[in-house]
XYZ file of C-alpha atoms in Angstrom:
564
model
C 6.812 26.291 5.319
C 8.452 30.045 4.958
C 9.748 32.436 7.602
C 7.420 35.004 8.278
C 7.953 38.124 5.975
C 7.428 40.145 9.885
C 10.691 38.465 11.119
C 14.372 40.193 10.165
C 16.589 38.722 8.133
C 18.966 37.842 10.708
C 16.313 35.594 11.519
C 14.941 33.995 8.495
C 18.253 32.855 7.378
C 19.081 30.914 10.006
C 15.581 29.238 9.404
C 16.230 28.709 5.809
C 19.273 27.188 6.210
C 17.729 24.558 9.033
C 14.848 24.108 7.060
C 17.321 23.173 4.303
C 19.059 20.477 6.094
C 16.067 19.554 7.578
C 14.887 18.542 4.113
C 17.648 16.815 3.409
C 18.064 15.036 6.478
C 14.784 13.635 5.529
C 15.432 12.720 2.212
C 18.621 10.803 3.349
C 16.362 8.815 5.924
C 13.493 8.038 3.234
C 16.674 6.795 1.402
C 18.659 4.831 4.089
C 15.250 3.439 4.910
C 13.659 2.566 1.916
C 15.278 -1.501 1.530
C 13.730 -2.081 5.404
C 10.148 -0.256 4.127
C 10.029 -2.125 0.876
C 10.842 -5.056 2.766
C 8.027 -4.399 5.089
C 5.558 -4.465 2.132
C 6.392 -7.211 0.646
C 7.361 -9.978 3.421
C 4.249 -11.187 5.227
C 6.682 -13.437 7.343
C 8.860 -10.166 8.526
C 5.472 -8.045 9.524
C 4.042 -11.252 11.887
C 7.652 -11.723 13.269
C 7.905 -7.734 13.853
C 4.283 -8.032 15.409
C 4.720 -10.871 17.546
C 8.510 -9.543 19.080
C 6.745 -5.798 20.020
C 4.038 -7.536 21.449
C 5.651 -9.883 23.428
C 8.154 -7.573 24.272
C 5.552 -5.366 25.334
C 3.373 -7.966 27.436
C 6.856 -9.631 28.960
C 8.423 -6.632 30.029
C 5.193 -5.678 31.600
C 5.531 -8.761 33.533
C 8.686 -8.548 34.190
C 8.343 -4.583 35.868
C 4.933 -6.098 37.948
C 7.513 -9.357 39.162
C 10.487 -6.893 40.066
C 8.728 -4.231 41.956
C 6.371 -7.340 43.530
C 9.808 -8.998 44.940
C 11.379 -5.311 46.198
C 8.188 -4.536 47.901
C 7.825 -7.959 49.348
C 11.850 -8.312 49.915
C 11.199 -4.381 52.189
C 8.407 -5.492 54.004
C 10.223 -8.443 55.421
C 13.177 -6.388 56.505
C 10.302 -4.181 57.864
C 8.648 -7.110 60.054
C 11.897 -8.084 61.576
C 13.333 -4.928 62.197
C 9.999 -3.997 64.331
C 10.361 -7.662 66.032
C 13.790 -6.421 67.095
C 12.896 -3.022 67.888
C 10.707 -4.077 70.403
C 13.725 -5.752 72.863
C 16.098 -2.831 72.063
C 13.134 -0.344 73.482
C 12.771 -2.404 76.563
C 16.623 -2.936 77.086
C 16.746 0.860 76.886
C 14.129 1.598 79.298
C 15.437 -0.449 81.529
C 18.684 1.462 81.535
C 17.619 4.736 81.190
C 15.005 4.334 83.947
C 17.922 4.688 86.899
C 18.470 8.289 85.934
C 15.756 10.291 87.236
C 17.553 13.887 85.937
C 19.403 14.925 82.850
C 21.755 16.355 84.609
C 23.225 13.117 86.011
C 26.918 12.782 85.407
C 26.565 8.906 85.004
C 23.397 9.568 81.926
C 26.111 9.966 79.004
C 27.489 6.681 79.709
C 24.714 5.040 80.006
C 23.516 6.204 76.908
C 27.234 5.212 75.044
C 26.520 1.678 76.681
C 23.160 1.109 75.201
C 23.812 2.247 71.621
C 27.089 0.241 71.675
C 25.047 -2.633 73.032
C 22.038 -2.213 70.674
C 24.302 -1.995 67.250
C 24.500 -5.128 65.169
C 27.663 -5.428 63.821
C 30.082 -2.915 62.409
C 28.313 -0.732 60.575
C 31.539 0.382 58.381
C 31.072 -3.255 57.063
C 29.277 -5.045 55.045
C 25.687 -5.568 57.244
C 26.776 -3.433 59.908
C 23.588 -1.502 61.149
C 23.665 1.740 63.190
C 22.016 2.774 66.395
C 21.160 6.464 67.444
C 19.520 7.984 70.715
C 18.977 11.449 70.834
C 17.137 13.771 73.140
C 15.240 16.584 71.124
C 13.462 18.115 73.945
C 16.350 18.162 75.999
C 19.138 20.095 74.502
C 22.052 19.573 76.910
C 22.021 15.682 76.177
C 24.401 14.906 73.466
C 23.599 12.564 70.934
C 25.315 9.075 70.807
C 25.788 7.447 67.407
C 27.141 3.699 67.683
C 29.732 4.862 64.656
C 31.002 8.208 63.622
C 29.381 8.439 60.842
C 26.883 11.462 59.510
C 23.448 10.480 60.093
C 21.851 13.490 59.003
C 21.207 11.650 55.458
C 19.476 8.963 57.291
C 17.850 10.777 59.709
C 15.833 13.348 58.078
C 13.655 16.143 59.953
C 10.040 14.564 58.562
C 11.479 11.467 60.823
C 12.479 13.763 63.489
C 9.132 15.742 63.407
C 7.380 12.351 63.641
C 8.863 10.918 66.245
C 9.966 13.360 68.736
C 7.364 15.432 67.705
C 4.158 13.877 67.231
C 5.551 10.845 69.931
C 4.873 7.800 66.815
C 6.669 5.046 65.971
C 8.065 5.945 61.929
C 9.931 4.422 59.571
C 11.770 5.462 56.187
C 14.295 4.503 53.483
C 17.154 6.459 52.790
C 20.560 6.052 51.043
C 23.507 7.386 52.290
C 27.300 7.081 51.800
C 29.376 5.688 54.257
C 32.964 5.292 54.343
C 32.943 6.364 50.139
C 29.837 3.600 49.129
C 26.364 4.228 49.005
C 24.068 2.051 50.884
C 20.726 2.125 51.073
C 19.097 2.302 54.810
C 15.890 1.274 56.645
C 15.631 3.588 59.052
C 13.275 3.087 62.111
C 12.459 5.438 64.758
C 10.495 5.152 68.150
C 10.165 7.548 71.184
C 11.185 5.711 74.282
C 10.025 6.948 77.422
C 12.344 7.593 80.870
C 12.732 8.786 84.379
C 13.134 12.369 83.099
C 11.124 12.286 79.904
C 11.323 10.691 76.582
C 14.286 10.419 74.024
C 14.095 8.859 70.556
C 15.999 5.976 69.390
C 17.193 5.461 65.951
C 17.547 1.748 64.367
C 19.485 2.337 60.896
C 19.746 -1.414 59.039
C 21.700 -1.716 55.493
C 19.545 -3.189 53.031
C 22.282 -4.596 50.982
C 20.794 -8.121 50.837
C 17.567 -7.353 50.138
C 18.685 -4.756 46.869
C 21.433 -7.515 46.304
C 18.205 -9.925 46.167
C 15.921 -7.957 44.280
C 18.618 -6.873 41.676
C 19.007 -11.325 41.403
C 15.428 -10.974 40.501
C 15.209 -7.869 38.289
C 18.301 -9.732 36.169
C 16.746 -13.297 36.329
C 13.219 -11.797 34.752
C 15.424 -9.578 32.319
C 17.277 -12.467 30.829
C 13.932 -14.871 31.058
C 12.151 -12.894 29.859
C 14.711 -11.788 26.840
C 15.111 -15.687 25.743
C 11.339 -16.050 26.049
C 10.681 -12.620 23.510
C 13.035 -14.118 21.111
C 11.848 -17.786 21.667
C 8.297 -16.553 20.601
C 9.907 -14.518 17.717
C 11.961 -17.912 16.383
C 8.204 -19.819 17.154
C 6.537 -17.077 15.316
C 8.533 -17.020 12.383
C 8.416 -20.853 12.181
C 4.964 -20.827 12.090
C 4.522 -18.427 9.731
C 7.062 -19.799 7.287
C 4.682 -22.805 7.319
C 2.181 -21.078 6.537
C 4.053 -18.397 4.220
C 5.793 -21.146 1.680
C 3.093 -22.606 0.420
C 1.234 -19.676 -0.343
C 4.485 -18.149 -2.048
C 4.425 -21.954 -3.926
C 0.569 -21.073 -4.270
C 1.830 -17.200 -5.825
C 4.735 -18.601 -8.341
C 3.092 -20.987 -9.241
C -0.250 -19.042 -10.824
C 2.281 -16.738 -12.318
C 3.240 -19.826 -14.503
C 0.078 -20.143 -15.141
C -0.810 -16.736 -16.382
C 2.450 -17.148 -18.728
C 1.352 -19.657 -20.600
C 3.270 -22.896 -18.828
C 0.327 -24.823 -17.904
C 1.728 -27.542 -16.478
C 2.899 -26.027 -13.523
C 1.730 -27.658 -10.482
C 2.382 -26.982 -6.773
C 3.836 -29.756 -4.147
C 1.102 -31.427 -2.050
C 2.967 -32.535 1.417
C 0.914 -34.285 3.621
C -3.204 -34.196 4.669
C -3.590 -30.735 6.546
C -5.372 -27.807 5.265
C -2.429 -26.591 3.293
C -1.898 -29.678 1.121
C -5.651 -29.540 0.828
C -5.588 -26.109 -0.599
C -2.400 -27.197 -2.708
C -4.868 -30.033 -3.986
C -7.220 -27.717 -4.804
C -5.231 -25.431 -6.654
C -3.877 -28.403 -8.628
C -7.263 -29.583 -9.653
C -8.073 -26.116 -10.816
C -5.192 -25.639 -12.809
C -6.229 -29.238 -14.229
C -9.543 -28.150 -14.911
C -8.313 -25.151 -16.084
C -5.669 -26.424 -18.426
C -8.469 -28.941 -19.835
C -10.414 -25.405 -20.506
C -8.117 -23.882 -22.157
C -6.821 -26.374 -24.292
C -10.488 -27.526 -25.757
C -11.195 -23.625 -26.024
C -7.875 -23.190 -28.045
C -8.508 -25.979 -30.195
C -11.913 -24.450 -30.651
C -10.973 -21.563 -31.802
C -7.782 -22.954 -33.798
C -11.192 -24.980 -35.645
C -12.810 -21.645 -35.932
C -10.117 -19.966 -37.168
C -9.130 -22.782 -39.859
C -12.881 -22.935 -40.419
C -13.100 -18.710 -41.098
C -10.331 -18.960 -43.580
C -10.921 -21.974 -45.085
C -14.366 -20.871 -45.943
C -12.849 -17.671 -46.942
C -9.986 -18.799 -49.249
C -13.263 -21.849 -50.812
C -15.752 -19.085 -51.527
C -13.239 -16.988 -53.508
C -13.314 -19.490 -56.397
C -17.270 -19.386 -56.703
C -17.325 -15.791 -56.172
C -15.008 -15.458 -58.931
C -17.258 -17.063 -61.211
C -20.580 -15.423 -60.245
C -18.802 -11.939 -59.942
C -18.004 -12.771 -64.122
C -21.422 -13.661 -64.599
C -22.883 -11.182 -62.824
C -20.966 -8.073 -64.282
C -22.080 -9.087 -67.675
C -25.642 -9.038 -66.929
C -25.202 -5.863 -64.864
C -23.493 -4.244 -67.725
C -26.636 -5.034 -70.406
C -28.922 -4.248 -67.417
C -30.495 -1.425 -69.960
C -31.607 -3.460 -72.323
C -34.013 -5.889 -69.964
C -37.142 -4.396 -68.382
C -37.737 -2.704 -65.325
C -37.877 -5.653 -62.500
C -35.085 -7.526 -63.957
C -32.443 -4.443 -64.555
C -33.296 -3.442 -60.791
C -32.641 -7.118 -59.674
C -29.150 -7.136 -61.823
C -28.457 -3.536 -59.753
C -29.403 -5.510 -56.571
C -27.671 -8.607 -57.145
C -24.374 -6.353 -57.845
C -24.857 -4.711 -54.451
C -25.409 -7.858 -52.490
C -22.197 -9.100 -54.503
C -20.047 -6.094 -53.442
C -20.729 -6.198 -49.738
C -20.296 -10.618 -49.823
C -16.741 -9.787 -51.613
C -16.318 -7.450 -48.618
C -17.124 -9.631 -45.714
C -14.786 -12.637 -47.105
C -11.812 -9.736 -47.058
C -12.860 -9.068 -43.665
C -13.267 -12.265 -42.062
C -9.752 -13.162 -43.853
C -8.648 -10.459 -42.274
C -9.790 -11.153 -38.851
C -8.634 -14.696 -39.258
C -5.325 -13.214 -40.043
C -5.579 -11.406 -36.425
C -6.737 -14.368 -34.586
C -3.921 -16.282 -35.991
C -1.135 -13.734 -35.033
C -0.177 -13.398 -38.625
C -1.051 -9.693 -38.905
C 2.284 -7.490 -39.458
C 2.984 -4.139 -39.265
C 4.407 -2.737 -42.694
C 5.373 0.854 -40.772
C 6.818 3.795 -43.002
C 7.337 7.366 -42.401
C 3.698 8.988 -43.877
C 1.766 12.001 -44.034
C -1.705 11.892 -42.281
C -3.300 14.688 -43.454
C -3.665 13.203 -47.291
C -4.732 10.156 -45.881
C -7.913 12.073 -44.512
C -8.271 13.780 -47.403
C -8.437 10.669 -49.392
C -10.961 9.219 -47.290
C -12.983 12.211 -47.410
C -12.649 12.518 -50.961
C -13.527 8.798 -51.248
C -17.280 8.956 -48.875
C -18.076 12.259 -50.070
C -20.504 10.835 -52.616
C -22.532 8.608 -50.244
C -22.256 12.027 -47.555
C -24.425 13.983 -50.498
C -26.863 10.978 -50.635
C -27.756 11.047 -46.424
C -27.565 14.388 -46.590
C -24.360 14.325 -44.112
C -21.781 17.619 -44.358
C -17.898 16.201 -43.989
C -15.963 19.043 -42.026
C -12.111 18.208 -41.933
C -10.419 20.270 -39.573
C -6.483 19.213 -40.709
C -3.443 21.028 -39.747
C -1.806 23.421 -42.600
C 1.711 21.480 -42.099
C 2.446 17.827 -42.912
C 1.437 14.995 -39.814
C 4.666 13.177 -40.173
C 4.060 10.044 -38.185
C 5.526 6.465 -38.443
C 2.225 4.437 -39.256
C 1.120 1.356 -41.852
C -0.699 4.012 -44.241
C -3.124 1.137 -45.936
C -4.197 0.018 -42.208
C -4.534 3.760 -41.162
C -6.773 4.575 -44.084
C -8.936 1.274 -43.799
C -9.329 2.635 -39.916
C -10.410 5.947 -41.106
C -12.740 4.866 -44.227
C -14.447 2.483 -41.395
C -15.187 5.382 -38.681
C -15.985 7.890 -41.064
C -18.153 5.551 -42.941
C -20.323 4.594 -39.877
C -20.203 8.216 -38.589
C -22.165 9.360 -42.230
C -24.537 6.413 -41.522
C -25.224 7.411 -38.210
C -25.058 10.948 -38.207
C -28.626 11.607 -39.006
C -28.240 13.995 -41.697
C -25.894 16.178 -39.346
C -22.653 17.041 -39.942
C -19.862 15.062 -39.305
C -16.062 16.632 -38.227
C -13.098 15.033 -38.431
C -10.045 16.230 -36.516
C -6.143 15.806 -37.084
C -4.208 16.861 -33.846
C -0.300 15.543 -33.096
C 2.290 16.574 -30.507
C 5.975 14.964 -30.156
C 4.641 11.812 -28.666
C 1.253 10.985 -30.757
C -1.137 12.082 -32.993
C -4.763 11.450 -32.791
C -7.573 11.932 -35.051
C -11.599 12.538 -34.130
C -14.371 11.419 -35.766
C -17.574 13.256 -34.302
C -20.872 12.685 -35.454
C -24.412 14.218 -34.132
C -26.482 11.687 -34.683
C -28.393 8.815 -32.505
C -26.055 8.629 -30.448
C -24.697 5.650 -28.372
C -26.492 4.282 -24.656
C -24.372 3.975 -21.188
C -22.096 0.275 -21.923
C -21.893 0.742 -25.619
C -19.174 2.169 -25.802
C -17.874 -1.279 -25.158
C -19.700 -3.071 -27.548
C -19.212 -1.036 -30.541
C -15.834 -2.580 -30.932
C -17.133 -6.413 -30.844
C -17.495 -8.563 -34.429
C -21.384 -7.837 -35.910
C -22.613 -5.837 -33.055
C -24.798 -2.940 -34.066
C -26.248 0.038 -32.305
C -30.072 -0.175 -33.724
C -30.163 -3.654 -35.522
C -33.455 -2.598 -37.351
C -31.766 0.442 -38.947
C -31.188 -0.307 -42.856
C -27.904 -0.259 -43.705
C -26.208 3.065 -46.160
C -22.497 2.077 -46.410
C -23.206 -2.226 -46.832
C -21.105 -2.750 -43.998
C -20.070 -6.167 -42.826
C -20.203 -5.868 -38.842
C -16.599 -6.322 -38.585
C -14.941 -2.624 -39.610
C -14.667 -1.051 -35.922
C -13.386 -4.855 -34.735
C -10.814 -4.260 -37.369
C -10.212 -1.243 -37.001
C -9.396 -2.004 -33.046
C -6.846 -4.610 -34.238
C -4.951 -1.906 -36.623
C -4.813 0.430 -33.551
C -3.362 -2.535 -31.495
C -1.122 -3.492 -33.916
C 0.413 -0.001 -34.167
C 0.706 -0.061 -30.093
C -1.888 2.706 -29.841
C -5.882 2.800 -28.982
C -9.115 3.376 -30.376
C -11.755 4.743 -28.512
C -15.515 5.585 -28.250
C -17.654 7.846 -26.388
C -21.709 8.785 -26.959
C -24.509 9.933 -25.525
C -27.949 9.073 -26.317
C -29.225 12.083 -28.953
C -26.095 13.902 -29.013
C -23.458 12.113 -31.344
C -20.590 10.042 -30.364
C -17.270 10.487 -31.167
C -14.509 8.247 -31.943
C -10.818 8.880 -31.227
C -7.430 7.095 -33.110
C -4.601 7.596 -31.452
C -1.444 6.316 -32.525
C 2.576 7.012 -31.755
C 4.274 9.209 -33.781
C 7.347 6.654 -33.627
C 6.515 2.878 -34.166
C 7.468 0.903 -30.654
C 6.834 4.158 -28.314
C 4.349 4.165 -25.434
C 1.504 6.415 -24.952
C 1.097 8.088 -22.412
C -1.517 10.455 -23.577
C -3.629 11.989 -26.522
C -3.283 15.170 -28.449
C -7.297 15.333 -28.505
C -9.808 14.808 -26.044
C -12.339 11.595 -25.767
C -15.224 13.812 -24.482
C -15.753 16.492 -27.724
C -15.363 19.449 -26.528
C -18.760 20.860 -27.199
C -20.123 18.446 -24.841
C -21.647 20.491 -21.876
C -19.437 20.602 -18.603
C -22.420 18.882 -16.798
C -22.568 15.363 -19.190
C -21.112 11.625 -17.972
C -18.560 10.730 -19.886
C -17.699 8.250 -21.670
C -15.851 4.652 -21.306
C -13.452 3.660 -22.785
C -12.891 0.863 -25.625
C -12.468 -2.427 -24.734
C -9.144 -2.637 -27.167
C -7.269 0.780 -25.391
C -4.325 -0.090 -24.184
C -3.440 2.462 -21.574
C -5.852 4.297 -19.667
C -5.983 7.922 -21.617
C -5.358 11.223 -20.450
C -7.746 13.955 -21.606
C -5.790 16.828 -23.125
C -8.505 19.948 -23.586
C-alpha cells in the first residue's frame, strides 16, 4: 500500500522504509516457517496431536482457573466465618470494659482502651500469623486511637470501611494487602461499631491470610502441574491412537503407489481381526483381483497385438500377388467393355485403400508394442506443408475445397521426425477436404522459441459437444453414412495422435456443429522439451466471442494455453 501523495516527504520515507522491512520481515517468517507449514499439510498424525493438546489445554486450564478461584473463595469464606465467630466475644469483652466510663473525658478511658486492644490481639502481628486489633473513636475526636502494634493501618483500614462502619453504624468487612515490617501480607479486615457509656467507637479486627493464600497457591500449583501431565498424557494417548490408525493407511498409500508403478505384487500386512486388518484384507483382495485383471487384459491385448501384425505381415504375401494381377488387368482396362473396365478401376481402388489399412494397422501394432522410435532431425516445416498441399491439391479441385496455406516467409527450423510430421499433416488435411463441405480449408504455420504449431481449419459439418474426444479413437467417424473421398482407413487421426506423443507434444480438436472444426499440432521446437504452451490458438480465431469451446484431445499431454 503507498503513502499518500498529500503527506510530505519527511513522512513518506519513513513509511517506505517500514513498509520495506515490513516486507521482508514477512518473507523471512513465510521462510523460517515453511518446514512446520509443510509439515502441517502433510502429517495427519501432527494436525490430531496439535488438535487434541489446544483443546485439552483449553478445556483443562479452564478447569483448572474454575478449581483455583473455587478453593480461594471457599479458603476466604472460612477465614470469614471464624473471624465473625470471634468477633462476637471481642465485642462483648469490649463492652464490658468500656461500659465503666460514662465520659470521654475520663483520665482512666485511654488505658482501658490500651488494655483491650492488647488483650484482643492474637499473637504478634510482626510475625508470622500475628493479627492486629484497632479501636478508634470517629465521632469523638479527642480519643486517640490504639493500635495493638505500631504499624500503619491506613492501608488496611480504608475510608469506604470507615464510612461504613462509623458512619452508616454496620458491621463490614474487606481484604487488603499491606506491608509490614518490609513483606506484604494480605489482610482480612473486619470492622464493627461497638456501643458504650458515652457513645459508640469502632473496633478493627485485622487477620493475615497467609495460610489461606499459602493454601490456595498449594492448590493453584497442584491443578497447574495435574493438569500439565494430564494435557500431555492426552497428547502421548492421542498420538498413539492416531499412529494406529495413521500406519496402516500410510501402508494402505505406499502400497497403491506400487501398484500404479507397475509392481503388482505388492501387498499390505494384515495384523490381527479389527477393522484395519479388515480393510488391509480388502485392499489385498483388490489388488488380487486387480492383478488377475490386468494380467488377462495384457495378455489380451499382447494376443491382439500378435494377432494385428501377424495378420498384417500374412496378408502382404497375397496382396502381393493380387496387386500383380490386378495392375495388369487395370492397365488393358481400355480394351474390355464398359462394366468390366469400371470394375478393373474399382477393384484398383478397393486395392489401394486394403494396402493402406495393413500399413496402418502395422503401424498401430508397432505403437501398441512400444516399438515406435523417434528418428528426430533438424527440418524445415514450411516445405513439409507445401508438400502436402501440393500432394491433396488434386482431390481439393474434385470436392470443390480451396487449400489456403498461411506459412511464414522464413524457414520453421524445428527438431521433428519429418516422415511422421508429414503423415500427421497429409491425415488432417486429408479429412479437413473431406469434411469441409466444399469450403475452404486454411492451414496455419506459427512457432515461437519453445514450439511451433500448425492449424488445420475447415468450415464444414462440423463436430457435436464430446467429439472432440472421439475423433482421435481407431475407426470412429463423425457421420458413418457419409461416403468416403480420401479412402481412408479409420485409423489416420489415431496415428496421427501417436506421432504427436511420440514427439512429446499434442494434437488437438475443437468443432462446432455447422461451423468447421479445427485441428491443432503442436510440437517442441527441441526434441525432449516440455510444453508449456502453443504458438496458435485451439478456438480459431474467427469463432465469435460468445461460442463454447472446445475440449481437448484425449492424447494432449499438458493442458494448453491459448495464445490469441
Amino acid at each position: 500500500m503507498r503513502a499518500p501523495a498529500w503527506l510530505p516527504m519527511s513522512v513518506r520515507r519513513p513509511l517506505r522504509v517500514l513498509r520495506r522491512y515490513f516486507r521482508l520481515g514477512v518473507r523471512r517468517f513465510e521462510y523460517a516457517s515453511a518446514p512446520a507449514r509443510r509439515a502441517w499439510r502433510r502429517s495427519l498424525q501432527l494436525r490430531v496431536v496439535a488438535l487434541t493438546l489446544v483443546a485439552s489445554s483449553l478445556l483443562v486450564g479452564a478447569f483448572g482457573y474454575f478449581v483455583a478461584a473455587s478453593s480461594a473463595d471457599i479458603l476466604l469464606l472460612r477465614a470469614q466465618d471464624e473471624v465473625r465467630a470471634s468477633m462476637d466475644s471481642k465485642v462483648d469483652y469490649a463492652i464490658s470494659q468500656l461500659t465503666v466510663h460514662p465520659r470521654t473525658k475520663d483520665p482512666k478511658l485511654p488505658s482501658t482502651i490500651s488494655t483491650i486492644v492488647i488483650a484482643l490481639a492474637d499473637g504478634d502481628p510482626t510475625e508470622s500469623g500475628g493479627s492486629i486489633v484497632s479501636i478508634r473513636a470517629e465521632r469523638f475526636p479527642e480519643i486517640t486511637p490504639f493500635t495493638s502494634a505500631k504499624v500503619d493501618t491506613r492501608q488496611l483500614i480504608t475510608d469506604d470501611l470507615i464510612a461504613d462502619v462509623a458512619g452508616r453504624r454496620k458491621k463490614a468487612t474487606q481484604v487488603r494487602t499491606a506491608t509490614i515490617n518490609d513483606d506484604t501480607v494480605k489482610y482480612l479486615v473486619y470492622g464493627t461499631p461497638v456501643p458504650t457509656g458515652f457513645g459508640q467507637v469502632e473496633l478493627y479486627y485485622m487477620v493475615p491470610l497467609t495460610t489461606e493464600d499459602s493454601a490456595a497457591n498449594q492448590i493453584r500449583t497442584t491443578v497447574l502441574v495435574t493438569g500439565l501431565a494430564l494435557v500431555i498424557l492426552l497428547g502421548v494417548v492421542a498420538g498413539l491412537v492416531t499412529r494406529l490408525v495413521v500406519n496402516p493407511v500410510r501402508d494402505a498409500a505406499r502400497t497403491a503407489q506400487r501398484l500404479s508403478a507397475g509392481l503388482l505384487d505388492q501387498r499390505m500386512r494384515v495384523d490381527g481381526e479389527d477393522d484395519l486388518a479388515l480393510l488391509a484384507a480388502s485392499f489385498n483382495q483388490m489388488a488380487a483381483n486387480l492383478q488377475r485383471q490386468i494380467v488377462r487384459l495384457e495378455e489380451m491385448s499382447r494376443l491382439q497385438r500378435r494377432f494385428t501384425s501377424d495378420v498384417s505381415h500374412e496378408l502382404r504375401t497375397p496382396l502381393t500377388t493380387v496387386r500383380m494381377a490386378a495392375d495388369l488387368i487395370f492397365a488393358e482396362r481400355d480394351e474390355f467393355d464398359p462394366a468390366v473396365a469400371r470394375s478393373a478401376e474399382l477393384l484398383q481402388a478397393e486395392l489401394d485403400r486394403f494396402e493402406s489399412l495393413l500399413t496402418d494397422l502395422l503401424e498401430i501394432s508397432r505403437f501398441d508394442a512400444g516399438f515406435a522410435a523417434l528418428d528426430a532431425e533438424h527440418t524445415d516445416l514450411v516445405p513439409i506443408c507445401e508438400r502436402v498441399a501440393e500432394r491433396l491439391t488434386g482431390l481439393a479441385e474434385r470436392v470443390g475445397v480451396q487449400l489456403d496455406l498461411r506459412l511464414p516467409d522464413t524457414p520453421v527450423i524445428a527438431e521433428v521426425d519429418p516422415r511422421r510430421v508429414e503423415r500427421v499433416l497429409r491425415n488432417l488435411v486429408g479429412n479437413a477436404v473431406e469434411h469441409g463441405e466444399g469450403r475452404p480449408v486454411e492451414v496455419t504455420l506459427a512457432a515461437d522459441d519453445a514450439a511451433v504449431a500448425i492449424t488445420v481449419r475447415d468450415h464444414g459439418i462440423g463436430l457435436k459437444p464430446g467429439e472432440e474426444r472421439l475423433v482421435f479413437n481407431r475407426f470412429w467417424r463423425a457421420d458413418p453414412s457419409r461416403a468416403r473421398q480420401t479412402g481412408g482407413t479409420g485409423l489416420g487421426l489415431s496415428i496421427s495422435a501417436e506421432d504427436a506423443r511420440l514427439h512429446g507434444g499434442w494434437l488437438e480438436a475443437w468443432g462446432a456443429p455447422g461451423e468447421g472444426a479445427q485441428f491443432r499440432l503442436t510440437l517442441p521446437i527441441r526434441s525432449g522439451d516440455r510444453l508449456l504452451s502453443a504458438p496458435l490458438p485451439l478456438i480459431p480465431r474467427d469463432r465469435t466471442p460468445a461460442a463454447e469451446p472446445g475440449v481437448m484431445g484425449p492424447d494432449a499431454a499438458e493442458p494448453a494455453v491459448e495464445v490469441v
